[in-house]
Coordinates of C-alpha atoms and ligand atoms in Angstrom, one line a residue:
V1 CA 105.2 88.9 120.3
T2 CA 108.2 87.4 118.5
W3 CA 109.3 84.1 119.8
T4 CA 112.9 83.1 119.3
P5 CA 113.6 79.5 118.5
I6 CA 115.7 77.8 121.1
K7 CA 116.3 74.5 119.3
E8 CA 115.0 72.8 116.2
F9 CA 113.0 69.6 116.7
K10 CA 111.0 67.4 114.3
E11 CA 107.7 67.2 116.2
I12 CA 107.7 70.1 118.5
L13 CA 108.4 73.9 118.4
F14 CA 110.6 75.2 121.2
S15 CA 111.0 78.9 121.6
Y16 CA 111.8 81.8 124.0
Y17 CA 110.4 85.2 124.9
Q18 CA 111.5 87.4 127.8
G19 CA 112.0 84.7 130.4
I20 CA 109.3 82.4 129.1
A21 CA 109.9 79.1 127.2
K22 CA 107.1 77.7 125.0
I23 CA 107.0 74.0 124.1
S24 CA 104.4 73.4 121.5
I25 CA 103.4 70.0 119.9
N26 CA 103.5 70.5 116.2
R27 CA 101.4 67.7 114.8
P28 CA 98.1 69.5 114.1
Q29 CA 97.1 67.0 111.4
V30 CA 96.4 64.5 114.2
H31 CA 95.2 67.0 116.8
N32 CA 98.8 67.0 118.3
A33 CA 98.8 63.3 119.2
F34 CA 102.2 62.4 120.5
T35 CA 104.6 59.7 119.3
P36 CA 107.7 58.4 121.3
L37 CA 109.7 61.0 119.4
T38 CA 107.4 63.9 120.3
V39 CA 107.7 62.9 123.9
Q40 CA 111.4 62.5 123.8
E41 CA 111.7 65.9 122.2
M42 CA 109.5 67.4 124.9
I43 CA 111.6 65.8 127.6
E44 CA 114.8 67.3 126.1
A45 CA 113.2 70.7 125.8
M46 CA 112.0 70.5 129.5
D47 CA 115.5 69.6 130.5
I48 CA 116.9 72.6 128.7
C49 CA 114.2 74.7 130.5
R50 CA 115.4 73.3 133.8
N51 CA 119.0 74.2 133.2
R52 CA 118.6 77.6 131.6
T53 CA 118.7 80.2 134.4
D54 CA 117.1 82.8 132.1
I55 CA 113.9 80.7 131.9
G56 CA 111.5 81.3 134.7
V57 CA 108.2 79.9 133.4
I58 CA 107.3 77.3 130.8
I59 CA 104.2 77.2 128.6
L60 CA 103.0 73.8 127.2
T61 CA 100.7 74.0 124.2
G62 CA 99.9 72.6 120.8
E63 CA 100.0 74.2 117.3
G64 CA 97.0 75.0 115.2
G65 CA 94.3 76.3 117.6
Q66 CA 92.2 73.2 117.2
A67 CA 94.0 70.9 119.8
F68 CA 96.3 71.1 122.8
C69 CA 97.0 67.3 122.5
S70 CA 94.9 64.3 121.7
G71 CA 97.1 61.8 123.6
G72 CA 99.2 58.9 122.4
D73 CA 99.2 58.5 118.6
Q74 CA 97.0 55.4 118.1
S75 CA 98.5 54.7 114.7
V76 CA 101.9 53.9 116.3
R77 CA 100.5 52.1 119.4
G78 CA 102.0 48.6 119.3
H79 CA 102.4 45.6 121.6
G80 CA 103.3 47.1 125.0
G81 CA 103.4 50.8 124.2
Y82 CA 103.9 53.5 121.5
V83 CA 106.5 52.4 118.9
G84 CA 109.1 54.8 117.5
D85 CA 111.6 54.4 114.7
D86 CA 113.8 52.2 116.9
T87 CA 110.8 49.7 117.0
V88 CA 110.9 49.7 120.9
P89 CA 107.4 50.1 122.5
R90 CA 107.4 52.9 125.1
L91 CA 105.2 54.8 127.6
N92 CA 107.7 57.7 127.9
V93 CA 104.9 60.2 128.5
L94 CA 104.9 59.1 132.1
D95 CA 108.5 60.3 132.4
L96 CA 107.4 63.6 130.9
Q97 CA 104.6 63.9 133.4
K98 CA 107.0 63.4 136.3
Q99 CA 109.4 66.0 134.8
I100 CA 106.6 68.6 134.5
R101 CA 105.7 67.9 138.1
S102 CA 109.2 68.2 139.5
I103 CA 110.8 71.0 137.3
P104 CA 111.3 73.8 139.9
K105 CA 109.5 76.4 137.7
P106 CA 105.8 76.9 137.0
V107 CA 104.5 75.1 133.9
V108 CA 101.3 76.6 132.3
A109 CA 99.1 74.6 130.0
M110 CA 97.8 76.9 127.3
V111 CA 94.8 74.9 125.9
A112 CA 93.0 75.6 122.7
G113 CA 90.7 72.8 121.3
W114 CA 91.1 69.2 122.3
A115 CA 92.9 68.1 125.5
I116 CA 92.0 64.5 125.4
G117 CA 93.3 61.1 126.7
G118 CA 97.0 61.3 127.5
G119 CA 96.9 64.9 126.3
H120 CA 94.3 65.7 129.0
V121 CA 96.7 64.2 131.6
L122 CA 99.5 66.5 130.4
H123 CA 97.4 69.6 131.2
V124 CA 96.3 68.1 134.5
V125 CA 99.9 67.7 135.6
C126 CA 100.8 71.3 134.7
D127 CA 100.8 73.9 137.5
L128 CA 98.1 76.1 135.9
S129 CA 95.8 75.7 132.9
I130 CA 94.4 78.5 130.8
A131 CA 91.8 77.5 128.3
A132 CA 90.4 79.1 125.2
E133 CA 86.6 79.0 124.8
N134 CA 86.9 76.3 122.2
A135 CA 88.7 73.9 124.6
R136 CA 87.3 70.4 125.1
F137 CA 88.5 68.1 127.9
G138 CA 88.1 64.4 128.6
Q139 CA 89.6 61.0 129.0
T140 CA 89.1 58.2 126.4
G141 CA 91.1 55.3 127.9
P142 CA 88.3 52.8 128.6
K143 CA 87.0 53.5 125.1
V144 CA 90.2 52.9 123.2
G145 CA 91.7 50.3 125.5
S146 CA 94.0 52.3 127.8
F147 CA 94.1 54.0 131.2
D148 CA 96.4 56.2 133.2
G149 CA 96.0 55.2 136.9
G150 CA 98.9 57.4 137.9
F151 CA 98.6 61.2 138.0
G152 CA 95.9 60.8 135.4
A153 CA 93.6 59.3 138.1
S154 CA 94.9 60.3 141.5
Y155 CA 95.9 63.9 140.8
L156 CA 92.8 64.4 138.7
A157 CA 90.7 63.3 141.7
R158 CA 92.6 65.7 143.9
I159 CA 91.6 68.5 141.5
V160 CA 88.0 67.7 140.7
G161 CA 87.1 65.3 143.5
Q162 CA 86.7 61.5 143.5
K163 CA 83.1 61.4 142.1
K164 CA 83.8 63.7 139.2
A165 CA 87.2 62.0 138.4
R166 CA 85.5 58.6 138.3
E167 CA 82.8 60.0 136.0
I168 CA 85.4 61.5 133.7
W169 CA 87.2 58.2 133.3
Y170 CA 84.2 55.7 133.4
L171 CA 82.0 57.6 131.0
C172 CA 84.6 59.1 128.7
D173 CA 82.4 62.2 128.1
Q174 CA 83.8 65.5 126.9
Y175 CA 83.5 68.7 128.8
N176 CA 83.6 72.3 127.5
A177 CA 85.7 75.1 128.8
Q178 CA 83.0 76.5 131.1
E179 CA 82.4 73.0 132.6
A180 CA 86.1 72.6 133.1
L181 CA 86.3 76.0 134.9
D182 CA 83.3 75.1 137.1
M183 CA 84.9 71.9 138.3
G184 CA 88.3 73.6 139.0
L185 CA 90.0 71.8 136.2
V186 CA 91.3 75.0 134.6
N187 CA 92.2 78.4 136.1
K188 CA 90.7 80.7 133.4
V189 CA 88.7 80.7 130.2
V190 CA 89.3 83.3 127.5
P191 CA 88.4 83.9 123.8
L192 CA 90.8 82.0 121.6
E193 CA 92.3 85.2 120.2
Q194 CA 93.2 86.2 123.8
L195 CA 94.7 82.9 124.8
E196 CA 98.3 83.7 124.3
S197 CA 98.2 87.3 125.5
T198 CA 96.4 86.2 128.7
T199 CA 98.8 83.3 129.3
L200 CA 101.8 85.7 128.8
E201 CA 100.2 88.1 131.3
W202 CA 100.0 85.3 133.9
C203 CA 103.6 84.3 133.1
F204 CA 104.8 87.8 133.6
K205 CA 103.0 88.1 136.9
M206 CA 104.9 85.0 138.1
L207 CA 108.2 86.2 136.6
E208 CA 107.9 89.3 138.9
K209 CA 107.8 87.1 141.9
S210 CA 110.6 85.6 144.0
P211 CA 111.8 82.5 142.0
L212 CA 112.9 80.7 145.2
A213 CA 109.5 81.3 146.8
L214 CA 107.8 79.9 143.7
R215 CA 110.2 76.9 143.7
M216 CA 109.5 76.2 147.4
L217 CA 105.7 76.5 146.9
K218 CA 105.7 74.1 143.9
S219 CA 107.6 71.5 145.8
S220 CA 105.5 72.1 148.9
F221 CA 102.3 71.6 147.0
N222 CA 103.8 68.4 145.5
A223 CA 105.2 67.1 148.8
E224 CA 101.7 66.7 150.4
L225 CA 100.6 64.4 147.6
D226 CA 103.8 62.7 146.3
G227 CA 104.9 60.7 149.3
Q228 CA 108.7 60.1 149.6
A229 CA 109.4 61.5 146.1
G230 CA 107.5 64.7 147.1
I231 CA 109.4 65.0 150.4
Q232 CA 112.7 64.3 148.5
E233 CA 111.9 67.3 146.2
L234 CA 111.0 69.6 149.1
A235 CA 114.0 68.4 151.1
G236 CA 116.3 69.1 148.1
N237 CA 115.1 72.6 148.1
A238 CA 115.7 72.9 151.9
T239 CA 119.3 71.7 151.2
L240 CA 119.7 74.3 148.5
L241 CA 118.6 77.1 151.0
Y242 CA 120.9 75.6 153.6
Y243 CA 123.9 75.6 151.2
L244 CA 123.3 79.4 150.8
S245 CA 123.9 79.9 154.5
E246 CA 127.3 80.8 156.2
E247 CA 126.6 78.0 158.7
A248 CA 126.7 75.3 156.0
K249 CA 129.6 77.0 154.3
E250 CA 131.6 76.7 157.6
G251 CA 131.2 72.9 157.4
K252 CA 132.6 72.7 153.9
N253 CA 135.3 75.3 154.5
A254 CA 136.5 73.4 157.6
F255 CA 136.7 70.2 155.6
M256 CA 138.7 71.8 152.8
E257 CA 141.0 73.5 155.3
K258 CA 141.5 70.3 157.2
R259 CA 140.4 71.8 160.5
K260 CA 137.6 71.2 163.0
P261 CA 134.4 73.1 162.0
D262 CA 133.4 75.9 164.4
F263 CA 129.6 76.2 164.4
S264 CA 129.5 77.9 167.9
K265 CA 128.6 81.3 166.5
Y266 CA 125.5 80.1 164.7
P267 CA 122.2 80.6 166.6
K268 CA 120.1 77.9 167.9
F269 CA 116.8 79.4 167.0
P270 CA 113.8 78.8 169.3
Ligands
2NE1 C1 90.1 64.4 119.8 C2 88.9 63.8 119.0 C3 87.7 63.7 119.9 C4 88.6 64.9 117.9 O1 87.5 64.4 117.1 P1 87.3 65.1 115.6 O2 86.1 64.4 115.0 O3 87.2 66.6 115.8 O4 88.6 64.9 114.8 P2 89.1 63.5 114.1 O5 88.6 63.4 112.7 O6 88.8 62.4 115.0 O7 90.7 63.8 114.1 C5 91.4 64.4 113.1 C6 92.5 63.5 112.6 O8 93.4 63.4 113.7 C7 93.5 62.0 114.0 C8 92.3 61.3 113.5 O9 92.4 60.0 113.2 C9 92.0 62.2 112.2 O10 92.9 61.7 111.2 P3 92.3 61.6 109.7 O11 91.1 60.8 109.7 O12 92.0 63.0 109.3 O13 93.5 61.0 108.9 N1 93.7 61.7 115.4 C10 93.1 62.3 116.4 N2 93.5 61.9 117.6 C11 94.5 60.9 117.3 C12 95.2 60.1 118.1 N3 95.2 60.1 119.5 N4 96.1 59.2 117.5 C13 96.2 59.2 116.1 N5 95.4 60.0 115.3 C14 94.6 60.8 115.9 C15 89.2 62.5 118.3 O14 90.2 62.7 117.3 C16 89.7 61.4 119.3 O15 88.9 60.9 120.0 N6 91.0 61.1 119.2 C17 91.6 60.0 119.9 C18 91.8 60.4 121.4 C19 92.4 59.2 122.1 O16 91.8 58.2 122.3 N7 93.7 59.3 122.5 C20 94.5 58.3 123.1 C21 94.1 58.0 124.6 S1 95.2 56.9 125.4 C22 96.6 57.8 125.8 O17 96.7 58.9 125.3 C23 97.6 57.3 126.7 C24 97.2 56.6 127.9 O18 95.9 56.4 128.1 C25 98.2 56.1 128.7 C26 99.5 56.3 128.5 C27 99.9 57.0 127.3 C28 98.9 57.5 126.5

């Protein structure tokens, strides 16, 4: 597979192959820990993925085969957040989590090696997770003076159950790929050398499906859990579908033609 670069960044690789975008954290020397710049670049890449109509599925991963992501880079953690070149402390990974959740296309975490701390939460918020046999999962917050009580707690608990989620956070243990599969934390485990080919297979299966159906399903799964923000997302998709109808177009056309709309011919379904 030959990936074509989409845009050059400093701390991530961003590339394209046959309808699939791959966003890969490129800091293997620190197990792909993220800085504010890494996250800012991932947010920009996600935004490009959202806007490009030739991209149907997004893979999130890390370079090197030893780590997906080890969370926030502790060496730049300052007073109130992670500090970038502008000296401002930030927790911008929370914005990235929301973006992964609301982008109307499936996001697949392709996990080799460590998915730890804030890096674990990133795979948790992805739609699907495919793990290599060397994958290791866990939270470290209470050990290193941090926690993620948002998706990192509540959505994790929806996936693995309350008892297990509390165990993961309170004990800060690490779990291997088989244990992750057993608790429903990942969708599939494969040998490392098959990780990308299997992930691509799954992506191509999704790319064959109706993009609007996948979009509606993603926002429907979210709606049940995300309160008003989830309903807003699902309702936005309902509006999109309505805009595609002749009935909605009659309203707009009548306004533009400065006449009364005639909705009489549109059925009042039972
Ligand atoms: C991942 C883990 C368990 C791997 O251990 P090991 O022994 O295989 O590797 P090692 O030697 O620890 O790591 C290799 C190099 O990567 C750096 C290490 O310091 C080491 O550097 P050198 O000694 O070779 O110079 N490295 C690894 N993770 C790093 C990190 N997160 N920040 C900076 N440097 C890192 C082990 O490395 C580990 O436990 N890592 C830390 C995991 C962690 O606690 N992450 C932060 C959680 S908090 C968070 O992410 C967060 C949040 O809770 C809320 C909001 C936003 C973020």
